CSV table of C-alpha atoms in Angstrom, one decimal:
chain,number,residue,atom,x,y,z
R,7,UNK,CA,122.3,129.4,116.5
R,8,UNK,CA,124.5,130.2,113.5
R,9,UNK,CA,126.8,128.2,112.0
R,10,UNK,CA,129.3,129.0,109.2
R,11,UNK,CA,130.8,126.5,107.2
R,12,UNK,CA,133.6,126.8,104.5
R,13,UNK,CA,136.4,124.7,102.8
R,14,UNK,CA,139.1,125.6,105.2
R,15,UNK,CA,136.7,124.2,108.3
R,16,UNK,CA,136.5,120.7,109.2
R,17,UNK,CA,133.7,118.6,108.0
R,18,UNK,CA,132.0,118.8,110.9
R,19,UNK,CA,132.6,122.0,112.5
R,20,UNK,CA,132.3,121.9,115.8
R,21,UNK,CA,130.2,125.3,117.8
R,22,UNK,CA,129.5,124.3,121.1
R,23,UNK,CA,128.1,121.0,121.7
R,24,UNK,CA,126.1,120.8,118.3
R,25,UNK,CA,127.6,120.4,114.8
R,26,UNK,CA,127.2,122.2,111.4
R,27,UNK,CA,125.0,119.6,109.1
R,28,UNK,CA,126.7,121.3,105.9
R,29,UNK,CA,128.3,118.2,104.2
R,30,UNK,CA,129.4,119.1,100.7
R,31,UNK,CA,132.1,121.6,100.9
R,32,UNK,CA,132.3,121.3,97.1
R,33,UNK,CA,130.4,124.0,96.7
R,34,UNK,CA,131.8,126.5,98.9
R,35,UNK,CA,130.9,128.5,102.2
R,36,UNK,CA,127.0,128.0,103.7
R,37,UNK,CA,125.6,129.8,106.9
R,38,UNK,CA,123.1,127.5,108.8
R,39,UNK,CA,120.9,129.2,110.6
R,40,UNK,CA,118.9,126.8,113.7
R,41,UNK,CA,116.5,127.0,116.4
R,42,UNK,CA,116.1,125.1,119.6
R,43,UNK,CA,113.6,123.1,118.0
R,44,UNK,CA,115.7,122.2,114.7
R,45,UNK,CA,116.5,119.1,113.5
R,46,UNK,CA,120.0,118.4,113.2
R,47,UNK,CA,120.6,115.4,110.7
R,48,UNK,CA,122.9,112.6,111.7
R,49,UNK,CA,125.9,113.4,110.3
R,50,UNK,CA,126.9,109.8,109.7
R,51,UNK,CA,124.0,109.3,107.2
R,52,UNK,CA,123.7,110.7,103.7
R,53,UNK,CA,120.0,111.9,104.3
R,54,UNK,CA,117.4,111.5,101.1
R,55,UNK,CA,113.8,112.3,100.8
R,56,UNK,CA,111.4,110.1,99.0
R,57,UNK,CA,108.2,112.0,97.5
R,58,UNK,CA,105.6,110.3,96.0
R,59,UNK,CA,101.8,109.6,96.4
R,60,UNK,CA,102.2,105.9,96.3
R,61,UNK,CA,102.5,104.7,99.7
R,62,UNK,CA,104.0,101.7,98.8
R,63,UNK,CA,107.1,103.0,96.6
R,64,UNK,CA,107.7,105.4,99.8
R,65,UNK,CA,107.5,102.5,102.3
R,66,UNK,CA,110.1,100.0,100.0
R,67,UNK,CA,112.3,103.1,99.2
R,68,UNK,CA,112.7,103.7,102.8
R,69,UNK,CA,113.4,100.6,104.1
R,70,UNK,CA,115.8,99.4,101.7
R,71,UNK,CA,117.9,102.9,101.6
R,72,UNK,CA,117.4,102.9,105.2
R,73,UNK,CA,119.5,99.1,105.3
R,74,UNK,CA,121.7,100.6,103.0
R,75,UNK,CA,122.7,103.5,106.1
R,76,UNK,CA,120.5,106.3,104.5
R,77,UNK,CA,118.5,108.7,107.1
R,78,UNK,CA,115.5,108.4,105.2
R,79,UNK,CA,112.0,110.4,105.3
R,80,UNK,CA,109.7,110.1,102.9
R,81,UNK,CA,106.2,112.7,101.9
R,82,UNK,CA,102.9,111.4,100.0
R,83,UNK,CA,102.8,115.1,98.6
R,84,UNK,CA,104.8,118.3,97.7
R,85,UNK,CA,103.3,120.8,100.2
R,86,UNK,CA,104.3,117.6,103.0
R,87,UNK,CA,108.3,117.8,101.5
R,88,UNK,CA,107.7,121.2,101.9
R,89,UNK,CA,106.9,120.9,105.6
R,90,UNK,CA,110.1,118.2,105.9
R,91,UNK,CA,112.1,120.7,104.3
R,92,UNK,CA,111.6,123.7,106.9
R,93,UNK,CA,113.6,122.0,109.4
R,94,UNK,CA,116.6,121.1,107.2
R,95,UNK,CA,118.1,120.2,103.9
R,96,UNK,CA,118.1,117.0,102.6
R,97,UNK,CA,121.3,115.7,100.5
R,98,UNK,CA,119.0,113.9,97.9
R,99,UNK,CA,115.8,113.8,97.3
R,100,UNK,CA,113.9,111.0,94.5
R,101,UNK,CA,111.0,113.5,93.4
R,102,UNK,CA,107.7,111.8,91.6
R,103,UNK,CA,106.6,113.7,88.3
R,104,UNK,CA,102.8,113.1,88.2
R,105,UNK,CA,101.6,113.8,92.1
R,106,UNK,CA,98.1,115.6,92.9
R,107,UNK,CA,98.2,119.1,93.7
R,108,UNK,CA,102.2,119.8,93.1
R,109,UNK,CA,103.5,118.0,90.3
R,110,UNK,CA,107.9,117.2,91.0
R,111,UNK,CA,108.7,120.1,88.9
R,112,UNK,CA,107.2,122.5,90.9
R,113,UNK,CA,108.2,120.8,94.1
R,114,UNK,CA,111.8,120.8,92.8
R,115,UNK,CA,111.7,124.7,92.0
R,116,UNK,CA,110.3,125.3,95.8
R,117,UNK,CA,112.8,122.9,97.0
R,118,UNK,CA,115.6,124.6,95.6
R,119,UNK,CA,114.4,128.0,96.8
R,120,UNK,CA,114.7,126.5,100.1
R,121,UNK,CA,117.9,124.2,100.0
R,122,UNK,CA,119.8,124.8,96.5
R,123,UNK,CA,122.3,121.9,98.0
R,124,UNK,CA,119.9,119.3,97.6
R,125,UNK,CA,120.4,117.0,94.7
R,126,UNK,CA,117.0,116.2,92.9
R,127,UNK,CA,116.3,113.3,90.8
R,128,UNK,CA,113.0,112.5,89.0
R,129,UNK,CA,111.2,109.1,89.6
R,130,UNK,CA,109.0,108.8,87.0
R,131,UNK,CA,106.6,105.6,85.4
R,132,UNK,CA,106.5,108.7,82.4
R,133,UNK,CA,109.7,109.5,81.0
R,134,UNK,CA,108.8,110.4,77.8
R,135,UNK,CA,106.5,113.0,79.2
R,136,UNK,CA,108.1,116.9,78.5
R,137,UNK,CA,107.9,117.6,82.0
R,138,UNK,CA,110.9,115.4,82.5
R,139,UNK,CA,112.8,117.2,79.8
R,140,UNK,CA,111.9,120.4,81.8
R,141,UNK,CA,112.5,119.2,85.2
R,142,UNK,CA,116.5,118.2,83.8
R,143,UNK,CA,116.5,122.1,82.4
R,144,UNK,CA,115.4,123.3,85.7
R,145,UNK,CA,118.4,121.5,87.3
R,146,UNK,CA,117.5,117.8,88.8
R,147,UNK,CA,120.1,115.6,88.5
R,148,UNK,CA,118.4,112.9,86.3
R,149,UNK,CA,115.6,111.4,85.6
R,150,UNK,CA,115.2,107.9,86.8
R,151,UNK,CA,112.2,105.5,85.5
R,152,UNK,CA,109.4,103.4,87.2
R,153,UNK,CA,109.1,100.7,87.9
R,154,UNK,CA,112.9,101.2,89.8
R,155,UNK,CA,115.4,99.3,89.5
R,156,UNK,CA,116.9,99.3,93.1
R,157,UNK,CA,120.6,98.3,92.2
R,158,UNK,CA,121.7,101.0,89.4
R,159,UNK,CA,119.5,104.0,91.9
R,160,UNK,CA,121.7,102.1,95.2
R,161,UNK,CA,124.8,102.9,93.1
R,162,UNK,CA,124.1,106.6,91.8
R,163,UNK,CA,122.8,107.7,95.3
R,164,UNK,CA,126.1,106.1,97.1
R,165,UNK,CA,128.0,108.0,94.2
R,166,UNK,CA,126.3,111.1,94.8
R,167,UNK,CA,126.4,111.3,98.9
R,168,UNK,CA,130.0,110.2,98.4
């Protein structure tokens, strides 16, 4: 099914009995494209995507931003977000710099590709690293130190999925 969305459309144009995910008519008109098998995010929920190869930053990320009303799915690994991605576009997505196999840089990049919508932000226990300095030049939203602090990340995400 197709489904065009621009500013002059409801935010949750209706087609039938399914409706367009496209949330952020900021940014002008997007064509969504799904099959029977797609997964249509609950439009009630900003939707974010946690990468990183430590389980347990995943695990606490998504249950506290899934309290907080988030849709949340998380991915130990880029090729994994990858994967998530294919079957729709997250609204944010908390990237890890320093990951085996696919660092957050080049996960952004393919992420982008894929979903330009998404806003990406770097976690990173690194910050100082040049990678972060080129991950901001490649377009992520900001780059957000480790260990988190919860409260300030709550507030920038709730600013960001409006």
């Amino acid at each position: 099914r197709t489904f065009q969305c621009s500013p002059t459309t409801s935010s949750s144009a209706e087609i039938g009995e399914e409706r367009c995910p496209c949330q952020n008519w900021q940014r002008g008109p997007r064509i969504h494209v799904f099959s029977a098998e797609s997964h249509i995010m609950n439009l009630e929920s900003p939707s974010l995507l946690v990468v990183d190869d430590d389980e347990d930053t995943c695990r606490n990320l998504a249950d506290i931003f899934s309290d907080l009303g988030y849709h949340v799915e998380t991915a130990p690994n880029g090729p994994a977000a990858i994967t998530k991605s294919q079957t729709h576009c997250f609204d944010v997505a908390l990237l890890d710099l320093m990951m085996p196999g696919m660092d957050g840089l080049e996960l952004f990049q393919l992420l982008h590709q894929r979903c330009p919508q998404t806003i990406a932000m770097l976690i990173t226990g690194v910050p100082q690293d040049p990678r972060a300095a080129e991950c901001l030049k490649a377009g992520m939203r900001c780059v957000i130190p480790k260990p988190l602090n919860v409260a300030p990340l709550a507030s920038l995400l709730a600013e960001i999925a409006g």
